[in-house]
Amino acid sequence: AQSVTQLGSHVSVSEGALVLLRCNYSSSVPPYLFWYVQYPNQGLQLLLKYTSAATLVKGINGFEAEFKKSETSFHLTKPSAHMSDAAEYFCAVSDGYSTLTFGKGTMLLVSP
Amino acid sequence: GAVVSQHPSRVICKSGTSVKIECRSLDFQATTMFWYRQFPKQSLMLMATSNEGSKATYEQGVEKDKFLINHASLTLSTLTVTSAHPEDSSFYICSAVLTSGGYNEQFFGPGTRLTVL
């Protein structure tokens, strides 16, 4: 069985500040990990994915995430937040063969 | 590449009517597609797995007679909400699976907002 825990349903940052969204996973097999962003009334857009290659993964829009097996974590970061980053972010885990298991999501709020 | 479309993007219907939502993989073939439901400010809930040429597999608690799924081709799956009621109002998202690099990756459609009056 797989599960994902996203710490913090809401995260607030100022424009230009560091963004850190936390994700911890549980998986009985080597995981594939994903971060998605969702803007209001839109589908999911893939930000980045970990597929057992490099542990530091760079994605779109300046986001990156680091896979830490010892901590079972896959936190999402961005050095400098933009107003346009305000959205809902979902972490998800897969065994590579079947379904995705999503976290509950974290709403990122960016203030001027 | 790997684009998934949904139609319609938004639909409003009267209680008791049926609504069909289409999910298409535009530039790849997908043996498997998934249907999710998302309530406001919540995560995605998997409703069913749609496999081309066979019956859909529904998650526990999802009424198969209420949510009819047909995966008639490698690029099209449809979700029909039968005898819709206001509690069926939700955001429905599909995904299509592309096997690449040795694993299956899901690509998501833009979603369909269903409002039942």
PDB file of N, CA and C in Angstrom, chain B residues 2-99:
ATOM      1  N   ALA B   2       1.702  14.102 -25.420  1.00  0.00           N
ATOM      2  CA  ALA B   2       0.945  13.564 -24.312  1.00  0.00           C
ATOM      3  C   ALA B   2      -0.126  14.527 -23.832  1.00  0.00           C
ATOM      4  N   VAL B   3      -0.989  14.923 -24.733  1.00  0.00           N
ATOM      5  CA  VAL B   3      -2.063  15.859 -24.411  1.00  0.00           C
ATOM      6  C   VAL B   3      -3.378  15.101 -24.273  1.00  0.00           C
ATOM      7  N   VAL B   4      -4.108  15.448 -23.218  1.00  0.00           N
ATOM      8  CA  VAL B   4      -5.408  14.840 -22.956  1.00  0.00           C
ATOM      9  C   VAL B   4      -6.464  15.943 -22.933  1.00  0.00           C
ATOM     10  N   SER B   5      -7.540  15.719 -23.635  1.00  0.00           N
ATOM     11  CA  SER B   5      -8.615  16.715 -23.646  1.00  0.00           C
ATOM     12  C   SER B   5      -9.862  16.150 -23.001  1.00  0.00           C
ATOM     13  N   GLN B   6     -10.720  17.023 -22.526  1.00  0.00           N
ATOM     14  CA  GLN B   6     -12.015  16.640 -21.989  1.00  0.00           C
ATOM     15  C   GLN B   6     -13.072  17.547 -22.591  1.00  0.00           C
ATOM     16  N   HIS B   7     -14.240  16.957 -22.807  1.00  0.00           N
ATOM     17  CA  HIS B   7     -15.354  17.729 -23.343  1.00  0.00           C
ATOM     18  C   HIS B   7     -16.651  17.253 -22.731  1.00  0.00           C
ATOM     19  N   PRO B   8     -17.494  18.142 -22.252  1.00  0.00           N
ATOM     20  CA  PRO B   8     -17.314  19.593 -22.231  1.00  0.00           C
ATOM     21  C   PRO B   8     -16.443  20.022 -21.049  1.00  0.00           C
ATOM     22  N   SER B   9     -16.070  21.273 -21.021  1.00  0.00           N
ATOM     23  CA  SER B   9     -15.306  21.783 -19.888  1.00  0.00           C
ATOM     24  C   SER B   9     -16.240  22.148 -18.735  1.00  0.00           C
ATOM     25  N   ARG B  10     -17.470  22.470 -19.114  1.00  0.00           N
ATOM     26  CA  ARG B  10     -18.444  22.871 -18.096  1.00  0.00           C
ATOM     27  C   ARG B  10     -19.825  22.477 -18.596  1.00  0.00           C
ATOM     28  N   VAL B  11     -20.640  21.897 -17.729  1.00  0.00           N
ATOM     29  CA  VAL B  11     -21.996  21.517 -18.115  1.00  0.00           C
ATOM     30  C   VAL B  11     -22.935  21.733 -16.935  1.00  0.00           C
ATOM     31  N   ILE B  12     -24.088  22.280 -17.263  1.00  0.00           N
ATOM     32  CA  ILE B  12     -25.159  22.464 -16.287  1.00  0.00           C
ATOM     33  C   ILE B  12     -26.363  21.673 -16.780  1.00  0.00           C
ATOM     34  N   CYS B  13     -26.938  20.861 -15.921  1.00  0.00           N
ATOM     35  CA  CYS B  13     -28.077  20.052 -16.335  1.00  0.00           C
ATOM     36  C   CYS B  13     -29.124  20.019 -15.236  1.00  0.00           C
ATOM     37  N   LYS B  14     -30.303  19.568 -15.622  1.00  0.00           N
ATOM     38  CA  LYS B  14     -31.395  19.454 -14.661  1.00  0.00           C
ATOM     39  C   LYS B  14     -31.341  18.100 -13.958  1.00  0.00           C
ATOM     40  N   SER B  15     -31.822  18.062 -12.755  1.00  0.00           N
ATOM     41  CA  SER B  15     -31.866  16.831 -11.995  1.00  0.00           C
ATOM     42  C   SER B  15     -32.672  15.776 -12.747  1.00  0.00           C
ATOM     43  N   GLY B  16     -32.139  14.566 -12.813  1.00  0.00           N
ATOM     44  CA  GLY B  16     -32.816  13.468 -13.492  1.00  0.00           C
ATOM     45  C   GLY B  16     -32.324  13.206 -14.896  1.00  0.00           C
ATOM     46  N   THR B  17     -31.562  14.118 -15.442  1.00  0.00           N
ATOM     47  CA  THR B  17     -31.033  13.916 -16.796  1.00  0.00           C
ATOM     48  C   THR B  17     -29.673  13.229 -16.728  1.00  0.00           C
ATOM     49  N   SER B  18     -29.216  12.768 -17.891  1.00  0.00           N
ATOM     50  CA  SER B  18     -27.910  12.112 -17.977  1.00  0.00           C
ATOM     51  C   SER B  18     -26.926  13.008 -18.695  1.00  0.00           C
ATOM     52  N   VAL B  19     -25.679  12.923 -18.293  1.00  0.00           N
ATOM     53  CA  VAL B  19     -24.629  13.766 -18.870  1.00  0.00           C
ATOM     54  C   VAL B  19     -23.453  12.889 -19.257  1.00  0.00           C
ATOM     55  N   LYS B  20     -22.922  13.103 -20.465  1.00  0.00           N
ATOM     56  CA  LYS B  20     -21.769  12.346 -20.930  1.00  0.00           C
ATOM     57  C   LYS B  20     -20.554  13.251 -20.996  1.00  0.00           C
ATOM     58  N   ILE B  21     -19.461  12.777 -20.445  1.00  0.00           N
ATOM     59  CA  ILE B  21     -18.188  13.502 -20.483  1.00  0.00           C
ATOM     60  C   ILE B  21     -17.185  12.660 -21.273  1.00  0.00           C
ATOM     61  N   GLU B  22     -16.517  13.307 -22.217  1.00  0.00           N
ATOM     62  CA  GLU B  22     -15.533  12.607 -23.041  1.00  0.00           C
ATOM     63  C   GLU B  22     -14.107  12.922 -22.613  1.00  0.00           C
ATOM     64  N   CYS B  23     -13.269  11.920 -22.666  1.00  0.00           N
ATOM     65  CA  CYS B  23     -11.844  12.072 -22.382  1.00  0.00           C
ATOM     66  C   CYS B  23     -11.067  11.496 -23.555  1.00  0.00           C
ATOM     67  N   ARG B  24     -10.241  12.316 -24.161  1.00  0.00           N
ATOM     68  CA  ARG B  24      -9.497  11.880 -25.344  1.00  0.00           C
ATOM     69  C   ARG B  24      -8.003  12.083 -25.164  1.00  0.00           C
ATOM     70  N   SER B  25      -7.220  11.076 -25.550  1.00  0.00           N
ATOM     71  CA  SER B  25      -5.775  11.253 -25.653  1.00  0.00           C
ATOM     72  C   SER B  25      -5.503  11.683 -27.088  1.00  0.00           C
ATOM     73  N   LEU B  26      -4.946  12.871 -27.255  1.00  0.00           N
ATOM     74  CA  LEU B  26      -4.865  13.481 -28.589  1.00  0.00           C
ATOM     75  C   LEU B  26      -3.683  12.997 -29.416  1.00  0.00           C
ATOM     76  N   ASP B  27      -2.588  12.669 -28.789  1.00  0.00           N
ATOM     77  CA  ASP B  27      -1.391  12.334 -29.569  1.00  0.00           C
ATOM     78  C   ASP B  27      -0.741  11.029 -29.123  1.00  0.00           C
ATOM     79  N   PHE B  28      -1.499  10.211 -28.417  1.00  0.00           N
ATOM     80  CA  PHE B  28      -0.981   8.891 -28.060  1.00  0.00           C
ATOM     81  C   PHE B  28      -2.163   7.969 -27.797  1.00  0.00           C
ATOM     82  N   GLN B  29      -1.880   6.692 -27.807  1.00  0.00           N
ATOM     83  CA  GLN B  29      -2.911   5.698 -27.521  1.00  0.00           C
ATOM     84  C   GLN B  29      -2.822   5.272 -26.067  1.00  0.00           C
ATOM     85  N   ALA B  30      -3.968   5.133 -25.453  1.00  0.00           N
ATOM     86  CA  ALA B  30      -4.013   4.819 -24.034  1.00  0.00           C
ATOM     87  C   ALA B  30      -4.907   3.609 -23.795  1.00  0.00           C
ATOM     88  N   THR B  31      -4.277   2.511 -23.418  1.00  0.00           N
ATOM     89  CA  THR B  31      -5.050   1.325 -23.072  1.00  0.00           C
ATOM     90  C   THR B  31      -5.841   1.560 -21.790  1.00  0.00           C
ATOM     91  N   THR B  32      -5.251   2.360 -20.913  1.00  0.00           N
ATOM     92  CA  THR B  32      -5.865   2.608 -19.607  1.00  0.00           C
ATOM     93  C   THR B  32      -6.100   4.102 -19.414  1.00  0.00           C
ATOM     94  N   MET B  33      -7.280   4.414 -18.925  1.00  0.00           N
ATOM     95  CA  MET B  33      -7.609   5.775 -18.523  1.00  0.00           C
ATOM     96  C   MET B  33      -8.246   5.715 -17.139  1.00  0.00           C
ATOM     97  N   PHE B  34      -8.106   6.782 -16.409  1.00  0.00           N
ATOM     98  CA  PHE B  34      -8.672   6.855 -15.070  1.00  0.00           C
ATOM     99  C   PHE B  34      -9.665   8.016 -15.001  1.00  0.00           C
ATOM    100  N   TRP B  35     -10.659   7.832 -14.154  1.00  0.00           N
ATOM    101  CA  TRP B  35     -11.619   8.904 -13.872  1.00  0.00           C
ATOM    102  C   TRP B  35     -11.555   9.256 -12.388  1.00  0.00           C
ATOM    103  N   TYR B  36     -11.421  10.569 -12.143  1.00  0.00           N
ATOM    104  CA  TYR B  36     -11.347  11.079 -10.780  1.00  0.00           C
ATOM    105  C   TYR B  36     -12.485  12.070 -10.560  1.00  0.00           C
ATOM    106  N   ARG B  37     -12.807  12.226  -9.283  1.00  0.00           N
ATOM    107  CA  ARG B  37     -13.771  13.230  -8.880  1.00  0.00           C
ATOM    108  C   ARG B  37     -13.100  14.100  -7.819  1.00  0.00           C
ATOM    109  N   GLN B  38     -13.351  15.393  -7.911  1.00  0.00           N
ATOM    110  CA  GLN B  38     -12.733  16.308  -6.960  1.00  0.00           C
ATOM    111  C   GLN B  38     -13.781  17.242  -6.387  1.00  0.00           C
ATOM    112  N   PHE B  39     -13.940  17.191  -5.073  1.00  0.00           N
ATOM    113  CA  PHE B  39     -14.837  18.111  -4.387  1.00  0.00           C
ATOM    114  C   PHE B  39     -14.063  19.393  -4.073  1.00  0.00           C
ATOM    115  N   PRO B  40     -14.793  20.491  -3.848  1.00  0.00           N
ATOM    116  CA  PRO B  40     -14.124  21.767  -3.587  1.00  0.00           C
ATOM    117  C   PRO B  40     -13.100  21.675  -2.462  1.00  0.00           C
ATOM    118  N   LYS B  41     -11.943  22.194  -2.725  1.00  0.00           N
ATOM    119  CA  LYS B  41     -10.856  22.275  -1.758  1.00  0.00           C
ATOM    120  C   LYS B  41     -10.430  20.900  -1.242  1.00  0.00           C
ATOM    121  N   GLN B  42     -10.613  19.883  -2.048  1.00  0.00           N
ATOM    122  CA  GLN B  42     -10.184  18.540  -1.665  1.00  0.00           C
ATOM    123  C   GLN B  42      -9.301  17.925  -2.747  1.00  0.00           C
ATOM    124  N   SER B  43      -8.738  16.804  -2.404  1.00  0.00           N
ATOM    125  CA  SER B  43      -7.860  16.111  -3.342  1.00  0.00           C
ATOM    126  C   SER B  43      -8.684  15.317  -4.354  1.00  0.00           C
ATOM    127  N   LEU B  44      -8.003  14.694  -5.272  1.00  0.00           N
ATOM    128  CA  LEU B  44      -8.676  13.875  -6.272  1.00  0.00           C
ATOM    129  C   LEU B  44      -9.030  12.516  -5.677  1.00  0.00           C
ATOM    130  N   MET B  45     -10.233  12.071  -5.973  1.00  0.00           N
ATOM    131  CA  MET B  45     -10.677  10.766  -5.533  1.00  0.00           C
ATOM    132  C   MET B  45     -10.844   9.877  -6.762  1.00  0.00           C
ATOM    133  N   LEU B  46     -10.128   8.769  -6.793  1.00  0.00           N
ATOM    134  CA  LEU B  46     -10.227   7.862  -7.935  1.00  0.00           C
ATOM    135  C   LEU B  46     -11.600   7.210  -7.935  1.00  0.00           C
ATOM    136  N   MET B  47     -12.279   7.299  -9.074  1.00  0.00           N
ATOM    137  CA  MET B  47     -13.596   6.680  -9.210  1.00  0.00           C
ATOM    138  C   MET B  47     -13.482   5.317  -9.861  1.00  0.00           C
ATOM    139  N   ALA B  48     -12.745   5.258 -10.957  1.00  0.00           N
ATOM    140  CA  ALA B  48     -12.716   4.018 -11.718  1.00  0.00           C
ATOM    141  C   ALA B  48     -11.529   3.993 -12.659  1.00  0.00           C
ATOM    142  N   THR B  49     -11.165   2.777 -13.037  1.00  0.00           N
ATOM    143  CA  THR B  49     -10.127   2.532 -14.030  1.00  0.00           C
ATOM    144  C   THR B  49     -10.802   2.017 -15.285  1.00  0.00           C
ATOM    145  N   SER B  50     -10.504   2.668 -16.389  1.00  0.00           N
ATOM    146  CA  SER B  50     -11.125   2.331 -17.659  1.00  0.00           C
ATOM    147  C   SER B  50     -10.098   1.659 -18.564  1.00  0.00           C
ATOM    148  N   ASN B  51     -10.377   0.440 -18.990  1.00  0.00           N
ATOM    149  CA  ASN B  51      -9.479  -0.301 -19.873  1.00  0.00           C
ATOM    150  C   ASN B  51     -10.149  -0.529 -21.221  1.00  0.00           C
ATOM    151  N   GLU B  52      -9.430  -0.231 -22.270  1.00  0.00           N
ATOM    152  CA  GLU B  52      -9.971  -0.358 -23.620  1.00  0.00           C
ATOM    153  C   GLU B  52     -10.432  -1.782 -23.894  1.00  0.00           C
ATOM    154  N   GLY B  53     -11.657  -1.908 -24.319  1.00  0.00           N
ATOM    155  CA  GLY B  53     -12.189  -3.198 -24.705  1.00  0.00           C
ATOM    156  C   GLY B  53     -12.675  -4.070 -23.570  1.00  0.00           C
ATOM    157  N   SER B  54     -12.656  -3.560 -22.360  1.00  0.00           N
ATOM    158  CA  SER B  54     -13.147  -4.369 -21.243  1.00  0.00           C
ATOM    159  C   SER B  54     -13.934  -3.496 -20.270  1.00  0.00           C
ATOM    160  N   LYS B  55     -14.539  -4.153 -19.306  1.00  0.00           N
ATOM    161  CA  LYS B  55     -15.345  -3.411 -18.338  1.00  0.00           C
ATOM    162  C   LYS B  55     -14.454  -2.597 -17.403  1.00  0.00           C
ATOM    163  N   ALA B  56     -14.993  -1.475 -16.997  1.00  0.00           N
ATOM    164  CA  ALA B  56     -14.260  -0.619 -16.071  1.00  0.00           C
ATOM    165  C   ALA B  56     -14.215  -1.240 -14.682  1.00  0.00           C
ATOM    166  N   THR B  57     -13.202  -0.894 -13.955  1.00  0.00           N
ATOM    167  CA  THR B  57     -13.065  -1.332 -12.560  1.00  0.00           C
ATOM    168  C   THR B  57     -13.365  -0.140 -11.668  1.00  0.00           C
ATOM    169  N   TYR B  58     -14.368  -0.287 -10.811  1.00  0.00           N
ATOM    170  CA  TYR B  58     -14.807   0.812  -9.974  1.00  0.00           C
ATOM    171  C   TYR B  58     -14.221   0.701  -8.567  1.00  0.00           C
ATOM    172  N   GLU B  59     -13.926   1.848  -7.989  1.00  0.00           N
ATOM    173  CA  GLU B  59     -13.453   1.884  -6.609  1.00  0.00           C
ATOM    174  C   GLU B  59     -14.631   1.638  -5.661  1.00  0.00           C
ATOM    175  N   GLN B  60     -14.272   1.198  -4.494  1.00  0.00           N
ATOM    176  CA  GLN B  60     -15.305   0.900  -3.489  1.00  0.00           C
ATOM    177  C   GLN B  60     -16.122   2.148  -3.206  1.00  0.00           C
ATOM    178  N   GLY B  61     -17.426   1.966  -3.201  1.00  0.00           N
ATOM    179  CA  GLY B  61     -18.320   3.072  -2.887  1.00  0.00           C
ATOM    180  C   GLY B  61     -18.788   3.851  -4.101  1.00  0.00           C
ATOM    181  N   VAL B  62     -18.252   3.560  -5.265  1.00  0.00           N
ATOM    182  CA  VAL B  62     -18.682   4.250  -6.488  1.00  0.00           C
ATOM    183  C   VAL B  62     -19.736   3.389  -7.178  1.00  0.00           C
ATOM    184  N   GLU B  63     -20.896   3.993  -7.437  1.00  0.00           N
ATOM    185  CA  GLU B  63     -22.000   3.242  -8.032  1.00  0.00           C
ATOM    186  C   GLU B  63     -21.774   3.059  -9.525  1.00  0.00           C
ATOM    187  N   LYS B  64     -21.574   1.831  -9.960  1.00  0.00           N
ATOM    188  CA  LYS B  64     -21.300   1.576 -11.367  1.00  0.00           C
ATOM    189  C   LYS B  64     -22.514   1.843 -12.256  1.00  0.00           C
ATOM    190  N   ASP B  65     -23.712   1.737 -11.706  1.00  0.00           N
ATOM    191  CA  ASP B  65     -24.903   2.026 -12.499  1.00  0.00           C
ATOM    192  C   ASP B  65     -25.160   3.521 -12.604  1.00  0.00           C
ATOM    193  N   LYS B  66     -24.592   4.281 -11.728  1.00  0.00           N
ATOM    194  CA  LYS B  66     -24.726   5.738 -11.748  1.00  0.00           C
ATOM    195  C   LYS B  66     -23.673   6.356 -12.678  1.00  0.00           C
ATOM    196  N   PHE B  67     -22.488   5.825 -12.615  1.00  0.00           N
ATOM    197  CA  PHE B  67     -21.365   6.364 -13.401  1.00  0.00           C
ATOM    198  C   PHE B  67     -20.931   5.302 -14.415  1.00  0.00           C
ATOM    199  N   LEU B  68     -21.469   5.425 -15.624  1.00  0.00           N
ATOM    200  CA  LEU B  68     -21.186   4.446 -16.667  1.00  0.00           C
ATOM    201  C   LEU B  68     -19.934   4.852 -17.429  1.00  0.00           C
ATOM    202  N   ILE B  69     -19.010   3.926 -17.563  1.00  0.00           N
ATOM    203  CA  ILE B  69     -17.754   4.210 -18.253  1.00  0.00           C
ATOM    204  C   ILE B  69     -17.628   3.287 -19.457  1.00  0.00           C
ATOM    205  N   ASN B  70     -17.279   3.887 -20.581  1.00  0.00           N
ATOM    206  CA  ASN B  70     -17.072   3.155 -21.828  1.00  0.00           C
ATOM    207  C   ASN B  70     -15.739   3.574 -22.437  1.00  0.00           C
ATOM    208  N   HIS B  71     -14.876   2.607 -22.656  1.00  0.00           N
ATOM    209  CA  HIS B  71     -13.562   2.882 -23.253  1.00  0.00           C
ATOM    210  C   HIS B  71     -13.532   2.171 -24.599  1.00  0.00           C
ATOM    211  N   ALA B  72     -14.178   2.784 -25.578  1.00  0.00           N
ATOM    212  CA  ALA B  72     -14.450   2.119 -26.858  1.00  0.00           C
ATOM    213  C   ALA B  72     -13.257   2.094 -27.794  1.00  0.00           C
ATOM    214  N   SER B  73     -12.305   2.989 -27.596  1.00  0.00           N
ATOM    215  CA  SER B  73     -11.137   3.011 -28.472  1.00  0.00           C
ATOM    216  C   SER B  73      -9.908   3.361 -27.656  1.00  0.00           C
ATOM    217  N   LEU B  74      -8.758   3.300 -28.294  1.00  0.00           N
ATOM    218  CA  LEU B  74      -7.510   3.577 -27.586  1.00  0.00           C
ATOM    219  C   LEU B  74      -7.279   5.059 -27.332  1.00  0.00           C
ATOM    220  N   THR B  75      -8.185   5.894 -27.797  1.00  0.00           N
ATOM    221  CA  THR B  75      -8.030   7.329 -27.576  1.00  0.00           C
ATOM    222  C   THR B  75      -9.255   7.974 -26.941  1.00  0.00           C
ATOM    223  N   LEU B  76     -10.252   7.200 -26.609  1.00  0.00           N
ATOM    224  CA  LEU B  76     -11.483   7.786 -26.079  1.00  0.00           C
ATOM    225  C   LEU B  76     -12.087   6.954 -24.962  1.00  0.00           C
ATOM    226  N   SER B  77     -12.355   7.620 -23.848  1.00  0.00           N
ATOM    227  CA  SER B  77     -13.146   7.031 -22.767  1.00  0.00           C
ATOM    228  C   SER B  77     -14.246   8.018 -22.424  1.00  0.00           C
ATOM    229  N   THR B  78     -15.417   7.491 -22.115  1.00  0.00           N
ATOM    230  CA  THR B  78     -16.532   8.368 -21.743  1.00  0.00           C
ATOM    231  C   THR B  78     -17.070   7.993 -20.378  1.00  0.00           C
ATOM    232  N   LEU B  79     -17.476   9.020 -19.660  1.00  0.00           N
ATOM    233  CA  LEU B  79     -18.126   8.853 -18.360  1.00  0.00           C
ATOM    234  C   LEU B  79     -19.525   9.427 -18.482  1.00  0.00           C
ATOM    235  N   THR B  80     -20.529   8.610 -18.248  1.00  0.00           N
ATOM    236  CA  THR B  80     -21.912   9.084 -18.289  1.00  0.00           C
ATOM    237  C   THR B  80     -22.479   9.063 -16.876  1.00  0.00           C
ATOM    238  N   VAL B  81     -22.889  10.230 -16.427  1.00  0.00           N
ATOM    239  CA  VAL B  81     -23.546  10.337 -15.129  1.00  0.00           C
ATOM    240  C   VAL B  81     -25.042  10.190 -15.385  1.00  0.00           C
ATOM    241  N   THR B  82     -25.608   9.094 -14.943  1.00  0.00           N
ATOM    242  CA  THR B  82     -27.013   8.809 -15.242  1.00  0.00           C
ATOM    243  C   THR B  82     -27.920   9.347 -14.137  1.00  0.00           C
ATOM    244  N   SER B  83     -29.069   9.820 -14.543  1.00  0.00           N
ATOM    245  CA  SER B  83     -30.046  10.347 -13.594  1.00  0.00           C
ATOM    246  C   SER B  83     -29.354  11.228 -12.555  1.00  0.00           C
ATOM    247  N   ALA B  84     -28.737  12.263 -13.062  1.00  0.00           N
ATOM    248  CA  ALA B  84     -27.908  13.116 -12.200  1.00  0.00           C
ATOM    249  C   ALA B  84     -28.740  13.833 -11.136  1.00  0.00           C
ATOM    250  N   HIS B  85     -28.144  13.987  -9.975  1.00  0.00           N
ATOM    251  CA  HIS B  85     -28.761  14.724  -8.874  1.00  0.00           C
ATOM    252  C   HIS B  85     -27.782  15.782  -8.376  1.00  0.00           C
ATOM    253  N   PRO B  86     -28.265  16.757  -7.631  1.00  0.00           N
ATOM    254  CA  PRO B  86     -27.374  17.835  -7.176  1.00  0.00           C
ATOM    255  C   PRO B  86     -26.118  17.333  -6.463  1.00  0.00           C
ATOM    256  N   GLU B  87     -26.211  16.211  -5.763  1.00  0.00           N
ATOM    257  CA  GLU B  87     -25.022  15.706  -5.061  1.00  0.00           C
ATOM    258  C   GLU B  87     -23.955  15.160  -6.012  1.00  0.00           C
ATOM    259  N   ASP B  88     -24.313  15.005  -7.284  1.00  0.00           N
ATOM    260  CA  ASP B  88     -23.329  14.589  -8.292  1.00  0.00           C
ATOM    261  C   ASP B  88     -22.532  15.773  -8.828  1.00  0.00           C
ATOM    262  N   SER B  89     -22.943  16.964  -8.452  1.00  0.00           N
ATOM    263  CA  SER B  89     -22.203  18.156  -8.885  1.00  0.00           C
ATOM    264  C   SER B  89     -20.779  18.079  -8.358  1.00  0.00           C
ATOM    265  N   SER B  90     -19.840  18.252  -9.242  1.00  0.00           N
ATOM    266  CA  SER B  90     -18.440  18.097  -8.856  1.00  0.00           C
ATOM    267  C   SER B  90     -17.555  18.450 -10.045  1.00  0.00           C
ATOM    268  N   PHE B  91     -16.253  18.354  -9.822  1.00  0.00           N
ATOM    269  CA  PHE B  91     -15.254  18.534 -10.871  1.00  0.00           C
ATOM    270  C   PHE B  91     -14.731  17.141 -11.216  1.00  0.00           C
ATOM    271  N   TYR B  92     -14.891  16.748 -12.459  1.00  0.00           N
ATOM    272  CA  TYR B  92     -14.484  15.413 -12.902  1.00  0.00           C
ATOM    273  C   TYR B  92     -13.241  15.546 -13.786  1.00  0.00           C
ATOM    274  N   ILE B  93     -12.208  14.783 -13.443  1.00  0.00           N
ATOM    275  CA  ILE B  93     -10.939  14.837 -14.172  1.00  0.00           C
ATOM    276  C   ILE B  93     -10.592  13.436 -14.660  1.00  0.00           C
ATOM    277  N   CYS B  94     -10.156  13.346 -15.901  1.00  0.00           N
ATOM    278  CA  CYS B  94      -9.694  12.056 -16.412  1.00  0.00           C
ATOM    279  C   CYS B  94      -8.185  12.105 -16.608  1.00  0.00           C
ATOM    280  N   SER B  95      -7.601  10.943 -16.687  1.00  0.00           N
ATOM    281  CA  SER B  95      -6.189  10.848 -17.059  1.00  0.00           C
ATOM    282  C   SER B  95      -6.011   9.669 -18.005  1.00  0.00           C
ATOM    283  N   ALA B  96      -4.991   9.746 -18.821  1.00  0.00           N
ATOM    284  CA  ALA B  96      -4.660   8.673 -19.750  1.00  0.00           C
ATOM    285  C   ALA B  96      -3.239   8.228 -19.491  1.00  0.00           C
ATOM    286  N   VAL B  97      -3.026   6.928 -19.566  1.00  0.00           N
ATOM    287  CA  VAL B  97      -1.727   6.358 -19.199  1.00  0.00           C
ATOM    288  C   VAL B  97      -0.857   6.166 -20.429  1.00  0.00           C
ATOM    289  N   LEU B  98       0.365   6.651 -20.335  1.00  0.00           N
ATOM    290  CA  LEU B  98       1.368   6.449 -21.377  1.00  0.00           C
ATOM    291  C   LEU B  98       2.545   5.723 -20.745  1.00  0.00           C
ATOM    292  N   THR B  99       2.918   4.628 -21.345  1.00  0.00           N
ATOM    293  CA  THR B  99       4.068   3.880 -20.839  1.00  0.00           C
ATOM    294  C   THR B  99       5.325   4.430 -21.488  1.00  0.00           C
TER     295      THR B  99
END
